[in-house]
Short mmCIF file of C-alpha atoms in Angstrom, two decimals:
data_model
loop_
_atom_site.label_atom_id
_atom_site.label_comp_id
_atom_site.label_asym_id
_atom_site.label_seq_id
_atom_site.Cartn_x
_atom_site.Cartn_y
_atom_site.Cartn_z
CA UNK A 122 21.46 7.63 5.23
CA UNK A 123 20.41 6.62 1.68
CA UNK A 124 20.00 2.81 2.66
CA UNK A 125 17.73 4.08 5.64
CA UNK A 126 15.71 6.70 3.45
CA UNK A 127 15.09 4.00 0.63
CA UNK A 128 14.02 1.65 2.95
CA UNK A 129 11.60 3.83 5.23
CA UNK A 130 10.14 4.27 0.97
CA UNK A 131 9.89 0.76 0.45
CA UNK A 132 7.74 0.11 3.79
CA UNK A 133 5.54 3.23 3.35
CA UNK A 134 5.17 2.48 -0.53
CA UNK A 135 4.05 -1.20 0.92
CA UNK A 136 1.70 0.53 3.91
CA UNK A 137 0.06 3.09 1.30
CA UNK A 138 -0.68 -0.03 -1.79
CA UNK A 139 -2.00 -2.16 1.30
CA UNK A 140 -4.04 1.05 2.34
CA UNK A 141 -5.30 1.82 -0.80
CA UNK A 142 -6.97 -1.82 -1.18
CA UNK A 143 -8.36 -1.61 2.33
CA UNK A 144 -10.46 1.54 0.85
CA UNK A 145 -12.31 -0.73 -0.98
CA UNK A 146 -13.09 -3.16 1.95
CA UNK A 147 -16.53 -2.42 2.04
CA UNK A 148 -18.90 -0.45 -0.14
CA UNK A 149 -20.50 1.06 2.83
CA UNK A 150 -17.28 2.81 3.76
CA UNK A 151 -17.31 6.68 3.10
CA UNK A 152 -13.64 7.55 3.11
CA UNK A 153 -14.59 10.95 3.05
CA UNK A 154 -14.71 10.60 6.70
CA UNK A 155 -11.87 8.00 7.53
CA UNK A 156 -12.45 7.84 11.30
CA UNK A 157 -15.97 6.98 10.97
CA UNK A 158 -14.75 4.66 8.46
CA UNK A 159 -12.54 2.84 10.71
CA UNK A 160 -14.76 2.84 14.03
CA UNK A 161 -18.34 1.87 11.91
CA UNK A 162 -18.23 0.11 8.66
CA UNK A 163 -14.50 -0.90 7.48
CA UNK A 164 -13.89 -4.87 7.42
CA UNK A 165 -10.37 -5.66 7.49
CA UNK A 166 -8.08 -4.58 10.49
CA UNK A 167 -5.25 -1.84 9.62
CA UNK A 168 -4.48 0.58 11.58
CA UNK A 169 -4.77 4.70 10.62
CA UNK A 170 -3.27 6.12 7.97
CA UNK A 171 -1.10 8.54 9.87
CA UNK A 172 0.54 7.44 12.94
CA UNK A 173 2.36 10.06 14.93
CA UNK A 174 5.61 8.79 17.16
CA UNK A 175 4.65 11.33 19.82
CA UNK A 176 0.85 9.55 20.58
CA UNK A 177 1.97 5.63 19.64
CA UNK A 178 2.26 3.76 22.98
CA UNK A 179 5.28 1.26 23.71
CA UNK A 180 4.54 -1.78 25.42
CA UNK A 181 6.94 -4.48 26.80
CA UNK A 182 8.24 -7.38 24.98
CA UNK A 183 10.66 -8.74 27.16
CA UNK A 184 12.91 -7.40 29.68
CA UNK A 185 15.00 -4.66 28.01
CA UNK A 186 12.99 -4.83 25.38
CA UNK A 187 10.01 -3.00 23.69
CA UNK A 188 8.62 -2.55 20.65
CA UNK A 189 5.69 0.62 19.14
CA UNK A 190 3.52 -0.09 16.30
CA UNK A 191 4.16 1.73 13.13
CA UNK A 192 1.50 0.91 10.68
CA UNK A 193 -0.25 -2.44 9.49
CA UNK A 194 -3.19 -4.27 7.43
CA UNK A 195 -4.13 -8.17 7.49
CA UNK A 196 -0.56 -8.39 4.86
CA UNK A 197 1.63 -6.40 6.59
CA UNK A 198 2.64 -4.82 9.64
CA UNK A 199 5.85 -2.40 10.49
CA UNK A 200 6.90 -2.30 13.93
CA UNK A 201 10.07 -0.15 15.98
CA UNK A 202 11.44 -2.07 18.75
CA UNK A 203 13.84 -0.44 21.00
CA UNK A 204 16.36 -2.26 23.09
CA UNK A 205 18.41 -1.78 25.91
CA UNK A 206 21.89 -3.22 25.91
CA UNK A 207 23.01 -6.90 27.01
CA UNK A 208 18.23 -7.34 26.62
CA UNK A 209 17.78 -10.33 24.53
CA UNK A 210 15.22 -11.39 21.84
CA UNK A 211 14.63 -14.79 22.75
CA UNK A 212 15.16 -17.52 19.87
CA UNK A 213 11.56 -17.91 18.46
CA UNK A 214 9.65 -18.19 15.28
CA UNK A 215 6.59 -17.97 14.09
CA UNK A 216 4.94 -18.26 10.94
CA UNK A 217 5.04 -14.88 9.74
CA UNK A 218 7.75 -13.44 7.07
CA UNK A 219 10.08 -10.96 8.47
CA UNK A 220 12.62 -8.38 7.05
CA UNK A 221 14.30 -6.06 9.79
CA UNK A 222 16.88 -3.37 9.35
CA UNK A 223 18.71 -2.02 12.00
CA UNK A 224 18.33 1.73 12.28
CA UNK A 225 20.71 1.89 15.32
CA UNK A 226 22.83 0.04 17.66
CA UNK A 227 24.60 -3.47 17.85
CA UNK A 228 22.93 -6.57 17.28
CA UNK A 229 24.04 -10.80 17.50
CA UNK A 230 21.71 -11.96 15.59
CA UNK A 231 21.32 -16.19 15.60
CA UNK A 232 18.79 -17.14 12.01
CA UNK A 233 18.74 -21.14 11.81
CA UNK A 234 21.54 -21.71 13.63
CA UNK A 235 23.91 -18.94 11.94
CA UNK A 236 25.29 -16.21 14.25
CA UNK A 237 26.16 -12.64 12.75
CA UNK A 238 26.92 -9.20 14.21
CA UNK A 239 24.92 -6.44 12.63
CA UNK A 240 24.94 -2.65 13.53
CA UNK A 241 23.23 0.25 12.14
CA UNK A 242 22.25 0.30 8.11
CA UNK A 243 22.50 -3.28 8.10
CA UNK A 244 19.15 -5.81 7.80
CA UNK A 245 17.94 -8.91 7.88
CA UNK A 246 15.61 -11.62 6.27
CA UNK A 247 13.62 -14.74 8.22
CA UNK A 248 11.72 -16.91 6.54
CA UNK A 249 8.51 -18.35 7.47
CA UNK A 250 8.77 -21.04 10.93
CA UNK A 251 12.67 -20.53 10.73
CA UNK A 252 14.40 -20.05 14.52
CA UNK A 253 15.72 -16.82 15.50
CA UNK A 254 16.68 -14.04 18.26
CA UNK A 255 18.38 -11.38 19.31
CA UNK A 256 21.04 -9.97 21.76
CA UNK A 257 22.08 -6.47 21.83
CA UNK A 258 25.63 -5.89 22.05
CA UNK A 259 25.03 -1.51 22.06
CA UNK A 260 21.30 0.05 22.70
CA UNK A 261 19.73 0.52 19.56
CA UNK A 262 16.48 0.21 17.54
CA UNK A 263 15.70 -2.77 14.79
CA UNK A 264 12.65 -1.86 12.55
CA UNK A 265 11.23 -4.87 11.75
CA UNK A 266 8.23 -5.92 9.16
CA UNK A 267 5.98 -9.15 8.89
CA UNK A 268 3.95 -10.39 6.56
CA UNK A 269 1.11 -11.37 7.43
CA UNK A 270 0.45 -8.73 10.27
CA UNK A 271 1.35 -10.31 13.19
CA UNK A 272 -2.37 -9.99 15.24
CA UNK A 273 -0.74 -11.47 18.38
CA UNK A 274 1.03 -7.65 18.70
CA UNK A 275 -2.61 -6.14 18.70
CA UNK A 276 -4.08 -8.67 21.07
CA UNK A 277 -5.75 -11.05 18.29
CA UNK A 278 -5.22 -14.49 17.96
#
């Protein structure tokens, strides 16, 4: 519980820094009134400061598989992906940084060729372009982060 608690710190330390030097993405910006903010004059994308579980959408991934949005700027993003057992995470990479730890389940997890089992309290790091995936072995939840945001989740290329 205190691996999981420092952890969930060190992300929302990260989110609230990377907030903090979005407020000064444009002069215009009156922060006074944050939504206005966001919807008329901000410049970079990130998303609100305060994201509620209950009103965050999931959307599909793959089969088994799907992942909500927790929180993000143009340097980093935090995302909760949920999975079903015996879904897979297809070997892939991309150019983005990513650090995961598992908050629940069983995971095999393949990085550059290396297989591991992970479960719950455990994490993982993937560098930049490096081949990886997934298969979980017992439902459970991976809370992953990349850095740069990864704009293909939000629909931007």
């Amino acid at each position: 519980m205190k691996k999981l608690f420092l952890v969930a710190m060190t992300m929302l330390v990260a989110l609230s820094m990377s907030a903090q030097n979005d407020k000064t993405c444009n002069k215009k910006c009156d922060m006074k009134n944050e939504k206005k903010c966001e919807k008329e004059c901000c410049q970079k994308t990130r998303s609100a400061n305060f994201l509620y579980e209950k009103d965050l959408k999931w959307e599909d991934a793959e089969p088994g598989v799907q992942r909500q949005i927790m929180g993000y700027d143009g340097q980093l993003m935090v995302v909760k992906v949920k999975f079903e057992k015996g879904a897979v995470g297809k070997l892939h990479k991309h150019y983005h940084t990513q650090a995961t730890y598992v908050a629940s389940g069983k995971f095999e997890l393949t990085i550059d060729g290396e297989k591991k089992i992970l479960s719950a309290g455990d994490g993982y790091y993937v560098a930049p372009d490096v081949l990886h995936g997934a298969v979980c072995l017992e439902a459970g939840v991976l809370i992953d982060t990349f850095s740069p945001m990864r704009a293909d989740f939000l629909g931007k290329k």
